[in-house]
Amino acid sequence: MTIKISIDCMGGDHGPAVTIPAALAFLKHEPEAELILVGLEDQIRAELKKHHAADNPRLSVKHAAEVVAMDDPVEVALRRKKDSSMRVAIEQVKDGSAAVCVSAGNTGALMAISRYVLKTMADVDRPAICSILPNQKGGPTYMLDLGANVDCEPHHLHQFAIMGAVLFEAMEHRRPSIGLLNVGTEEIKGTEAVKATAALLRADHERGVLNFHGNVEGNDIFKGTVDVVVCDGFVGNVTLKAVEGLSRFFKATLMETTLSKLGALLAMKSLKKLNPESYNGAGLLGLKGLVFKSHGGAQAYAYEWAIRRAFDAAKYNVQDQLSTLIHELMPPSADREAPAPTIQQVKQ
Amino acid sequence: MTIKISIDCMGGDHGPAVTIPAALAFLKHEPEAELILVGLEDQIRAELKKHHAADNPRLSVKHAAEVVAMDDPVEVALRRKKDSSMRVAIEQVKDGSAAVCVSAGNTGALMAISRYVLKTMADVDRPAICSILPNQKGGPTYMLDLGANVDCEPHHLHQFAIMGAVLFEAMEHRRPSIGLLNVGTEEIKGTEAVKATAALLRADHERGVLNFHGNVEGNDIFKGTVDVVVCDGFVGNVTLKAVEGLSRFFKATLMETTLSKLGALLAMKSLKKLNPESYNGAGLLGLKGLVFKSHGGAQAYAYEWAIRRAFDAAKYNVQDQLSTLIHELMPPSADREAPAPTIQQVKQ
């Protein structure tokens, strides 16, 4: 069975120079995929010609006259650029032409346009961005929210946990353990919002609907203590960027001297599994359609990974599972809108 | 002039086996220092004998009958263990026997006992923990708060900025640039608390009392974009632990195969500057006395660094500068207690 993916070819720091080679490399490895390349037709066709792929039958080009710049304010991207490659790529999912969309464009704009075009899923208050990180156990750690939501109520964090769990189960084919990111593992630790969220997750655990491990700390993300790490978008965004910053620092340090370069070369095989590139591709969850986000600075290899994740999510039917399971797991809207319960209230 | 430092020899994961060798190594390099070794006298003397330092004239031993365990609840450490090495070490600062105290003990207990014994500085609502991290420019990045305060109001974050700036200037002998940790650099980004804090810091900048760079993102910590990074204790604690987790992941990966070990060996010289060990030693700021915190798991080399930082802070008279400058820079308490101003209010 064929899965169609729409690609925002203009998004990201490099545009078609990266997105097209990545798309072609992906197609080579994935016979079940068809791609809709969205953006400035001339540029896309020129890039395709360069790679002798002008008439690949599994590729179609969809023209979009505008491009959302990485620094475009959300309002501009949403209201003024109605024919942007980003928006048209998302519309392919909306009208059913594509099962999933991939973009490396400006995150704020991508989330805003996705919410506007696709709408938020029933039972979900706020969509979240879920990223995948490597861990020392050799498995992936799913982490959300990565920046879509900065001021979060307990019921938002609760929903992130549910969406993250569903994505993990669909992609990894096993039931995940869930950890709530905190400053300590003890129940008394953390902000009021986090404590109240822990109480909601413990209740789910007792009802047997979620496998809640409890609080986890920053170092647990890479230890692989749990499969899904839940936090608000502020903490998630800052943590992820700090970690990316340290990785770059590490790389730069290894490239400093001839000796260290040689050392890096020898250690490359081992270091590869730490390569953030192969963990590119974050899912926008909680929308009425699948959208995947690539890092804006991604090179072709990393971008290909984002397409691969989007393909898997569509193949494993993440969207249907999300809407079904979220509906089952999500507490009735009335409870959600109620003020955040304190641990005491919930424990009673 | 001699500077006396009290050492909580029992604190941390390893106790005297690490703290004593570190103390002796430090003394060798620092002729101006005298140390008061606090803890179980027999154990300390036994360790000193082992290192043929039983009668070093610059060492004195102060017996304390109890030990605060790494997992002792704050209440136990504070109320039940009144003769703990941690508390007695802090009391040395309180009664003037020592200029500064160093402990690798449980952070919560250290902050609680320090607040109880030393009291909080006038004009300061909440003491903060300031850590020092390496950056790609080769300089240090000071970051606070690292976990003492999870739910922060704008005036708390504002005070952290002032205290961090004072510590940096005293230790590094130049005026620091200050960045507010956020999910983006634009003024509109972030939580309400962060936006209101940015407004307070911009006002300080306009008044010329602080050099406020603006918002910074997680990756700026290691880029060295600013000298002092300000955040609440939740974000700071999670970020620091995530970064430590990634560093351990790097190390473990480099130790995986013979080839990668060889690679690490070749790159060692370059990687050394990334070594978190040499950045051990976080200052507890805003107390009526200087206390430095070592990482609980620190080995002797790292612990020696924590003593070194404590020594420098005492030598450069950080405490007096803090109380003078904080008093000058801190807005009157009335303003602080007022609800957090919004950017609009402040801009008017």
PDB file of N, CA and C in Angstrom, chain A residues 79-165:
ATOM      1  N   ARG A  79      -1.614  34.962   8.119  1.00  0.00           N
ATOM      2  CA  ARG A  79      -2.631  35.816   7.488  1.00  0.00           C
ATOM      3  C   ARG A  79      -2.209  36.342   6.120  1.00  0.00           C
ATOM      4  N   ARG A  80      -0.904  36.602   5.931  1.00  0.00           N
ATOM      5  CA  ARG A  80      -0.497  37.279   4.687  1.00  0.00           C
ATOM      6  C   ARG A  80       0.008  36.325   3.618  1.00  0.00           C
ATOM      7  N   LYS A  81       0.509  35.159   4.031  1.00  0.00           N
ATOM      8  CA  LYS A  81       1.091  34.249   3.026  1.00  0.00           C
ATOM      9  C   LYS A  81       0.198  33.019   2.856  1.00  0.00           C
ATOM     10  N   LYS A  82      -0.967  33.263   2.259  1.00  0.00           N
ATOM     11  CA  LYS A  82      -1.951  32.178   2.154  1.00  0.00           C
ATOM     12  C   LYS A  82      -1.582  31.166   1.082  1.00  0.00           C
ATOM     13  N   ASP A  83      -0.613  31.499   0.233  1.00  0.00           N
ATOM     14  CA  ASP A  83      -0.172  30.525  -0.782  1.00  0.00           C
ATOM     15  C   ASP A  83       1.270  30.082  -0.498  1.00  0.00           C
ATOM     16  N   SER A  84       1.600  29.963   0.799  1.00  0.00           N
ATOM     17  CA  SER A  84       2.965  29.533   1.140  1.00  0.00           C
ATOM     18  C   SER A  84       3.104  28.029   0.966  1.00  0.00           C
ATOM     19  N   SER A  85       4.335  27.586   0.702  1.00  0.00           N
ATOM     20  CA  SER A  85       4.603  26.151   0.524  1.00  0.00           C
ATOM     21  C   SER A  85       4.211  25.401   1.806  1.00  0.00           C
ATOM     22  N   MET A  86       4.425  26.055   2.950  1.00  0.00           N
ATOM     23  CA  MET A  86       4.086  25.411   4.227  1.00  0.00           C
ATOM     24  C   MET A  86       2.596  25.132   4.288  1.00  0.00           C
ATOM     25  N   ARG A  87       1.825  26.182   4.013  1.00  0.00           N
ATOM     26  CA  ARG A  87       0.365  26.050   4.105  1.00  0.00           C
ATOM     27  C   ARG A  87      -0.188  25.075   3.076  1.00  0.00           C
ATOM     28  N   VAL A  88       0.299  25.174   1.847  1.00  0.00           N
ATOM     29  CA  VAL A  88      -0.206  24.279   0.787  1.00  0.00           C
ATOM     30  C   VAL A  88       0.158  22.829   1.121  1.00  0.00           C
ATOM     31  N   ALA A  89       1.353  22.621   1.687  1.00  0.00           N
ATOM     32  CA  ALA A  89       1.758  21.253   2.064  1.00  0.00           C
ATOM     33  C   ALA A  89       0.807  20.704   3.130  1.00  0.00           C
ATOM     34  N   ILE A  90       0.444  21.546   4.084  1.00  0.00           N
ATOM     35  CA  ILE A  90      -0.490  21.109   5.139  1.00  0.00           C
ATOM     36  C   ILE A  90      -1.876  20.859   4.545  1.00  0.00           C
ATOM     37  N   GLU A  91      -2.267  21.711   3.587  1.00  0.00           N
ATOM     38  CA  GLU A  91      -3.585  21.531   2.948  1.00  0.00           C
ATOM     39  C   GLU A  91      -3.689  20.189   2.222  1.00  0.00           C
ATOM     40  N   GLN A  92      -2.546  19.650   1.789  1.00  0.00           N
ATOM     41  CA  GLN A  92      -2.574  18.333   1.139  1.00  0.00           C
ATOM     42  C   GLN A  92      -3.074  17.272   2.118  1.00  0.00           C
ATOM     43  N   VAL A  93      -2.751  17.468   3.397  1.00  0.00           N
ATOM     44  CA  VAL A  93      -3.208  16.521   4.422  1.00  0.00           C
ATOM     45  C   VAL A  93      -4.692  16.754   4.701  1.00  0.00           C
ATOM     46  N   LYS A  94      -5.041  18.029   4.797  1.00  0.00           N
ATOM     47  CA  LYS A  94      -6.433  18.404   5.063  1.00  0.00           C
ATOM     48  C   LYS A  94      -7.384  17.789   4.017  1.00  0.00           C
ATOM     49  N   ASP A  95      -7.017  17.931   2.730  1.00  0.00           N
ATOM     50  CA  ASP A  95      -7.950  17.441   1.678  1.00  0.00           C
ATOM     51  C   ASP A  95      -7.711  15.969   1.314  1.00  0.00           C
ATOM     52  N   GLY A  96      -6.852  15.316   2.089  1.00  0.00           N
ATOM     53  CA  GLY A  96      -6.677  13.877   1.881  1.00  0.00           C
ATOM     54  C   GLY A  96      -5.721  13.484   0.766  1.00  0.00           C
ATOM     55  N   SER A  97      -5.102  14.455   0.089  1.00  0.00           N
ATOM     56  CA  SER A  97      -4.135  14.118  -0.966  1.00  0.00           C
ATOM     57  C   SER A  97      -2.889  13.470  -0.368  1.00  0.00           C
ATOM     58  N   ALA A  98      -2.540  13.846   0.868  1.00  0.00           N
ATOM     59  CA  ALA A  98      -1.373  13.274   1.549  1.00  0.00           C
ATOM     60  C   ALA A  98      -1.786  12.764   2.926  1.00  0.00           C
ATOM     61  N   ALA A  99      -1.066  11.728   3.405  1.00  0.00           N
ATOM     62  CA  ALA A  99      -1.372  11.156   4.719  1.00  0.00           C
ATOM     63  C   ALA A  99      -0.654  11.921   5.823  1.00  0.00           C
ATOM     64  N   VAL A 100       0.430  12.607   5.445  1.00  0.00           N
ATOM     65  CA  VAL A 100       1.232  13.337   6.421  1.00  0.00           C
ATOM     66  C   VAL A 100       2.028  14.409   5.687  1.00  0.00           C
ATOM     67  N   CYS A 101       2.394  15.462   6.421  1.00  0.00           N
ATOM     68  CA  CYS A 101       3.154  16.566   5.845  1.00  0.00           C
ATOM     69  C   CYS A 101       4.465  16.736   6.619  1.00  0.00           C
ATOM     70  N   VAL A 102       5.530  17.105   5.907  1.00  0.00           N
ATOM     71  CA  VAL A 102       6.817  17.356   6.555  1.00  0.00           C
ATOM     72  C   VAL A 102       7.276  18.767   6.201  1.00  0.00           C
ATOM     73  N   SER A 103       7.734  19.521   7.223  1.00  0.00           N
ATOM     74  CA  SER A 103       8.268  20.855   6.973  1.00  0.00           C
ATOM     75  C   SER A 103       9.419  21.143   7.924  1.00  0.00           C
ATOM     76  N   ALA A 104      10.419  21.881   7.439  1.00  0.00           N
ATOM     77  CA  ALA A 104      11.529  22.311   8.291  1.00  0.00           C
ATOM     78  C   ALA A 104      11.385  23.801   8.596  1.00  0.00           C
ATOM     79  N   GLY A 105      10.203  24.326   8.312  1.00  0.00           N
ATOM     80  CA  GLY A 105       9.982  25.767   8.503  1.00  0.00           C
ATOM     81  C   GLY A 105       9.837  26.139   9.965  1.00  0.00           C
ATOM     82  N   ASN A 106       9.844  27.422  10.191  1.00  0.00           N
ATOM     83  CA  ASN A 106       9.624  28.102  11.466  1.00  0.00           C
ATOM     84  C   ASN A 106       8.521  27.424  12.299  1.00  0.00           C
ATOM     85  N   THR A 107       8.907  26.917  13.460  1.00  0.00           N
ATOM     86  CA  THR A 107       8.010  26.097  14.292  1.00  0.00           C
ATOM     87  C   THR A 107       6.715  26.802  14.664  1.00  0.00           C
ATOM     88  N   GLY A 108       6.825  28.053  15.068  1.00  0.00           N
ATOM     89  CA  GLY A 108       5.632  28.791  15.474  1.00  0.00           C
ATOM     90  C   GLY A 108       4.631  28.862  14.341  1.00  0.00           C
ATOM     91  N   ALA A 109       5.130  29.187  13.141  1.00  0.00           N
ATOM     92  CA  ALA A 109       4.264  29.302  11.973  1.00  0.00           C
ATOM     93  C   ALA A 109       3.677  27.930  11.620  1.00  0.00           C
ATOM     94  N   LEU A 110       4.491  26.899  11.683  1.00  0.00           N
ATOM     95  CA  LEU A 110       4.025  25.558  11.325  1.00  0.00           C
ATOM     96  C   LEU A 110       2.885  25.120  12.245  1.00  0.00           C
ATOM     97  N   MET A 111       3.069  25.363  13.545  1.00  0.00           N
ATOM     98  CA  MET A 111       2.020  24.969  14.492  1.00  0.00           C
ATOM     99  C   MET A 111       0.770  25.810  14.272  1.00  0.00           C
ATOM    100  N   ALA A 112       0.951  27.113  14.081  1.00  0.00           N
ATOM    101  CA  ALA A 112      -0.204  28.006  13.912  1.00  0.00           C
ATOM    102  C   ALA A 112      -0.994  27.650  12.650  1.00  0.00           C
ATOM    103  N   ILE A 113      -0.289  27.462  11.541  1.00  0.00           N
ATOM    104  CA  ILE A 113      -0.981  27.145  10.277  1.00  0.00           C
ATOM    105  C   ILE A 113      -1.618  25.753  10.364  1.00  0.00           C
ATOM    106  N   SER A 114      -0.913  24.819  11.006  1.00  0.00           N
ATOM    107  CA  SER A 114      -1.474  23.465  11.154  1.00  0.00           C
ATOM    108  C   SER A 114      -2.765  23.512  11.966  1.00  0.00           C
ATOM    109  N   ARG A 115      -2.740  24.303  13.042  1.00  0.00           N
ATOM    110  CA  ARG A 115      -3.953  24.419  13.874  1.00  0.00           C
ATOM    111  C   ARG A 115      -5.069  25.060  13.078  1.00  0.00           C
ATOM    112  N   TYR A 116      -4.705  26.073  12.279  1.00  0.00           N
ATOM    113  CA  TYR A 116      -5.712  26.802  11.519  1.00  0.00           C
ATOM    114  C   TYR A 116      -6.304  25.931  10.415  1.00  0.00           C
ATOM    115  N   VAL A 117      -5.446  25.245   9.673  1.00  0.00           N
ATOM    116  CA  VAL A 117      -5.894  24.459   8.516  1.00  0.00           C
ATOM    117  C   VAL A 117      -6.528  23.133   8.953  1.00  0.00           C
ATOM    118  N   LEU A 118      -5.849  22.421   9.857  1.00  0.00           N
ATOM    119  CA  LEU A 118      -6.319  21.074  10.209  1.00  0.00           C
ATOM    120  C   LEU A 118      -7.302  21.066  11.383  1.00  0.00           C
ATOM    121  N   LYS A 119      -7.195  22.080  12.234  1.00  0.00           N
ATOM    122  CA  LYS A 119      -7.987  22.163  13.473  1.00  0.00           C
ATOM    123  C   LYS A 119      -7.462  21.166  14.517  1.00  0.00           C
ATOM    124  N   THR A 120      -7.764  21.507  15.775  1.00  0.00           N
ATOM    125  CA  THR A 120      -7.328  20.663  16.892  1.00  0.00           C
ATOM    126  C   THR A 120      -8.289  19.488  17.057  1.00  0.00           C
ATOM    127  N   MET A 121      -7.718  18.345  17.435  1.00  0.00           N
ATOM    128  CA  MET A 121      -8.489  17.119  17.616  1.00  0.00           C
ATOM    129  C   MET A 121      -9.523  17.278  18.741  1.00  0.00           C
ATOM    130  N   ALA A 122     -10.656  16.618  18.595  1.00  0.00           N
ATOM    131  CA  ALA A 122     -11.637  16.632  19.686  1.00  0.00           C
ATOM    132  C   ALA A 122     -10.963  16.088  20.940  1.00  0.00           C
ATOM    133  N   ASP A 123     -11.342  16.564  22.089  1.00  0.00           N
ATOM    134  CA  ASP A 123     -10.788  16.157  23.400  1.00  0.00           C
ATOM    135  C   ASP A 123      -9.398  16.718  23.682  1.00  0.00           C
ATOM    136  N   VAL A 124      -8.808  17.422  22.735  1.00  0.00           N
ATOM    137  CA  VAL A 124      -7.478  17.979  22.979  1.00  0.00           C
ATOM    138  C   VAL A 124      -7.584  19.501  23.101  1.00  0.00           C
ATOM    139  N   ASP A 125      -7.011  20.042  24.162  1.00  0.00           N
ATOM    140  CA  ASP A 125      -7.033  21.499  24.336  1.00  0.00           C
ATOM    141  C   ASP A 125      -5.915  22.171  23.574  1.00  0.00           C
ATOM    142  N   ARG A 126      -4.730  21.543  23.622  1.00  0.00           N
ATOM    143  CA  ARG A 126      -3.577  22.138  22.944  1.00  0.00           C
ATOM    144  C   ARG A 126      -2.722  21.078  22.268  1.00  0.00           C
ATOM    145  N   PRO A 127      -2.477  21.213  20.979  1.00  0.00           N
ATOM    146  CA  PRO A 127      -1.539  20.297  20.324  1.00  0.00           C
ATOM    147  C   PRO A 127      -0.139  20.481  20.937  1.00  0.00           C
ATOM    148  N   ALA A 128       0.678  19.457  20.843  1.00  0.00           N
ATOM    149  CA  ALA A 128       2.031  19.519  21.397  1.00  0.00           C
ATOM    150  C   ALA A 128       3.030  19.008  20.367  1.00  0.00           C
ATOM    151  N   ILE A 129       4.296  19.319  20.586  1.00  0.00           N
ATOM    152  CA  ILE A 129       5.361  18.857  19.692  1.00  0.00           C
ATOM    153  C   ILE A 129       6.163  17.793  20.425  1.00  0.00           C
ATOM    154  N   CYS A 130       6.241  16.618  19.823  1.00  0.00           N
ATOM    155  CA  CYS A 130       6.933  15.501  20.451  1.00  0.00           C
ATOM    156  C   CYS A 130       8.205  15.149  19.681  1.00  0.00           C
ATOM    157  N   SER A 131       9.336  15.238  20.364  1.00  0.00           N
ATOM    158  CA  SER A 131      10.611  14.940  19.728  1.00  0.00           C
ATOM    159  C   SER A 131      11.122  13.585  20.209  1.00  0.00           C
ATOM    160  N   ILE A 132      12.088  13.034  19.496  1.00  0.00           N
ATOM    161  CA  ILE A 132      12.641  11.725  19.832  1.00  0.00           C
ATOM    162  C   ILE A 132      14.136  11.885  20.041  1.00  0.00           C
ATOM    163  N   LEU A 133      14.628  11.429  21.207  1.00  0.00           N
ATOM    164  CA  LEU A 133      16.046  11.573  21.544  1.00  0.00           C
ATOM    165  C   LEU A 133      16.659  10.211  21.792  1.00  0.00           C
ATOM    166  N   PRO A 134      17.961  10.087  21.603  1.00  0.00           N
ATOM    167  CA  PRO A 134      18.624   8.802  21.885  1.00  0.00           C
ATOM    168  C   PRO A 134      18.826   8.641  23.394  1.00  0.00           C
ATOM    169  N   ASN A 135      18.885   7.408  23.866  1.00  0.00           N
ATOM    170  CA  ASN A 135      19.232   7.204  25.269  1.00  0.00           C
ATOM    171  C   ASN A 135      20.270   6.095  25.427  1.00  0.00           C
ATOM    172  N   GLN A 136      20.871   6.030  26.608  1.00  0.00           N
ATOM    173  CA  GLN A 136      21.986   5.118  26.855  1.00  0.00           C
ATOM    174  C   GLN A 136      21.592   3.649  26.759  1.00  0.00           C
ATOM    175  N   LYS A 137      20.302   3.366  26.841  1.00  0.00           N
ATOM    176  CA  LYS A 137      19.855   1.977  26.692  1.00  0.00           C
ATOM    177  C   LYS A 137      19.758   1.585  25.221  1.00  0.00           C
ATOM    178  N   GLY A 138      20.059   2.557  24.348  1.00  0.00           N
ATOM    179  CA  GLY A 138      20.016   2.266  22.915  1.00  0.00           C
ATOM    180  C   GLY A 138      18.633   2.459  22.320  1.00  0.00           C
ATOM    181  N   GLY A 139      17.692   2.832  23.137  1.00  0.00           N
ATOM    182  CA  GLY A 139      16.325   3.054  22.642  1.00  0.00           C
ATOM    183  C   GLY A 139      16.041   4.530  22.482  1.00  0.00           C
ATOM    184  N   PRO A 140      14.842   4.858  21.985  1.00  0.00           N
ATOM    185  CA  PRO A 140      14.482   6.272  21.862  1.00  0.00           C
ATOM    186  C   PRO A 140      13.773   6.756  23.131  1.00  0.00           C
ATOM    187  N   THR A 141      13.976   8.028  23.454  1.00  0.00           N
ATOM    188  CA  THR A 141      13.186   8.680  24.493  1.00  0.00           C
ATOM    189  C   THR A 141      12.315   9.708  23.798  1.00  0.00           C
ATOM    190  N   TYR A 142      11.006   9.551  23.912  1.00  0.00           N
ATOM    191  CA  TYR A 142      10.084  10.535  23.344  1.00  0.00           C
ATOM    192  C   TYR A 142       9.896  11.631  24.394  1.00  0.00           C
ATOM    193  N   MET A 143       9.924  12.876  23.937  1.00  0.00           N
ATOM    194  CA  MET A 143       9.788  13.975  24.887  1.00  0.00           C
ATOM    195  C   MET A 143       8.832  15.029  24.342  1.00  0.00           C
ATOM    196  N   LEU A 144       7.886  15.457  25.162  1.00  0.00           N
ATOM    197  CA  LEU A 144       6.973  16.528  24.766  1.00  0.00           C
ATOM    198  C   LEU A 144       6.505  17.297  26.004  1.00  0.00           C
ATOM    199  N   ASP A 145       6.169  18.553  25.898  1.00  0.00           N
ATOM    200  CA  ASP A 145       6.071  19.390  24.732  1.00  0.00           C
ATOM    201  C   ASP A 145       7.414  20.094  24.485  1.00  0.00           C
ATOM    202  N   LEU A 146       7.738  20.331  23.215  1.00  0.00           N
ATOM    203  CA  LEU A 146       9.020  20.939  22.891  1.00  0.00           C
ATOM    204  C   LEU A 146       8.914  22.404  22.526  1.00  0.00           C
ATOM    205  N   GLY A 147       7.860  23.072  22.940  1.00  0.00           N
ATOM    206  CA  GLY A 147       7.841  24.509  22.704  1.00  0.00           C
ATOM    207  C   GLY A 147       6.535  25.102  22.231  1.00  0.00           C
ATOM    208  N   ALA A 148       5.550  24.253  21.980  1.00  0.00           N
ATOM    209  CA  ALA A 148       4.281  24.806  21.491  1.00  0.00           C
ATOM    210  C   ALA A 148       3.510  25.504  22.612  1.00  0.00           C
ATOM    211  N   ASN A 149       3.717  25.058  23.841  1.00  0.00           N
ATOM    212  CA  ASN A 149       2.918  25.570  24.965  1.00  0.00           C
ATOM    213  C   ASN A 149       3.809  25.979  26.127  1.00  0.00           C
ATOM    214  N   VAL A 150       3.864  27.268  26.432  1.00  0.00           N
ATOM    215  CA  VAL A 150       4.761  27.710  27.499  1.00  0.00           C
ATOM    216  C   VAL A 150       4.090  27.748  28.871  1.00  0.00           C
ATOM    217  N   ASP A 151       2.899  28.319  28.958  1.00  0.00           N
ATOM    218  CA  ASP A 151       2.206  28.326  30.252  1.00  0.00           C
ATOM    219  C   ASP A 151       1.224  27.164  30.275  1.00  0.00           C
ATOM    220  N   CYS A 152       1.527  26.123  31.030  1.00  0.00           N
ATOM    221  CA  CYS A 152       0.695  24.922  30.997  1.00  0.00           C
ATOM    222  C   CYS A 152      -0.026  24.649  32.310  1.00  0.00           C
ATOM    223  N   GLU A 153      -1.279  24.260  32.186  1.00  0.00           N
ATOM    224  CA  GLU A 153      -2.072  23.786  33.319  1.00  0.00           C
ATOM    225  C   GLU A 153      -1.866  22.272  33.426  1.00  0.00           C
ATOM    226  N   PRO A 154      -2.158  21.721  34.623  1.00  0.00           N
ATOM    227  CA  PRO A 154      -2.026  20.267  34.777  1.00  0.00           C
ATOM    228  C   PRO A 154      -2.768  19.468  33.707  1.00  0.00           C
ATOM    229  N   HIS A 155      -3.964  19.899  33.325  1.00  0.00           N
ATOM    230  CA  HIS A 155      -4.697  19.078  32.341  1.00  0.00           C
ATOM    231  C   HIS A 155      -4.031  19.128  30.968  1.00  0.00           C
ATOM    232  N   HIS A 156      -3.265  20.190  30.682  1.00  0.00           N
ATOM    233  CA  HIS A 156      -2.501  20.219  29.428  1.00  0.00           C
ATOM    234  C   HIS A 156      -1.383  19.189  29.482  1.00  0.00           C
ATOM    235  N   LEU A 157      -0.623  19.222  30.576  1.00  0.00           N
ATOM    236  CA  LEU A 157       0.482  18.266  30.726  1.00  0.00           C
ATOM    237  C   LEU A 157      -0.055  16.833  30.704  1.00  0.00           C
ATOM    238  N   HIS A 158      -1.212  16.650  31.294  1.00  0.00           N
ATOM    239  CA  HIS A 158      -1.861  15.337  31.311  1.00  0.00           C
ATOM    240  C   HIS A 158      -2.147  14.872  29.882  1.00  0.00           C
ATOM    241  N   GLN A 159      -2.659  15.778  29.075  1.00  0.00           N
ATOM    242  CA  GLN A 159      -2.939  15.432  27.675  1.00  0.00           C
ATOM    243  C   GLN A 159      -1.653  15.128  26.903  1.00  0.00           C
ATOM    244  N   PHE A 160      -0.591  15.869  27.210  1.00  0.00           N
ATOM    245  CA  PHE A 160       0.690  15.607  26.527  1.00  0.00           C
ATOM    246  C   PHE A 160       1.128  14.174  26.823  1.00  0.00           C
ATOM    247  N   ALA A 161       0.964  13.781  28.089  1.00  0.00           N
ATOM    248  CA  ALA A 161       1.369  12.424  28.478  1.00  0.00           C
ATOM    249  C   ALA A 161       0.599  11.390  27.663  1.00  0.00           C
ATOM    250  N   ILE A 162      -0.695  11.617  27.536  1.00  0.00           N
ATOM    251  CA  ILE A 162      -1.537  10.663  26.794  1.00  0.00           C
ATOM    252  C   ILE A 162      -1.114  10.631  25.324  1.00  0.00           C
ATOM    253  N   MET A 163      -0.919  11.809  24.719  1.00  0.00           N
ATOM    254  CA  MET A 163      -0.551  11.853  23.291  1.00  0.00           C
ATOM    255  C   MET A 163       0.829  11.239  23.068  1.00  0.00           C
ATOM    256  N   GLY A 164       1.757  11.519  23.964  1.00  0.00           N
ATOM    257  CA  GLY A 164       3.101  10.957  23.840  1.00  0.00           C
ATOM    258  C   GLY A 164       3.072   9.442  23.942  1.00  0.00           C
ATOM    259  N   ALA A 165       2.250   8.949  24.872  1.00  0.00           N
ATOM    260  CA  ALA A 165       2.134   7.497  25.066  1.00  0.00           C
ATOM    261  C   ALA A 165       1.568   6.842  23.811  1.00  0.00           C
TER     262      ALA A 165
END
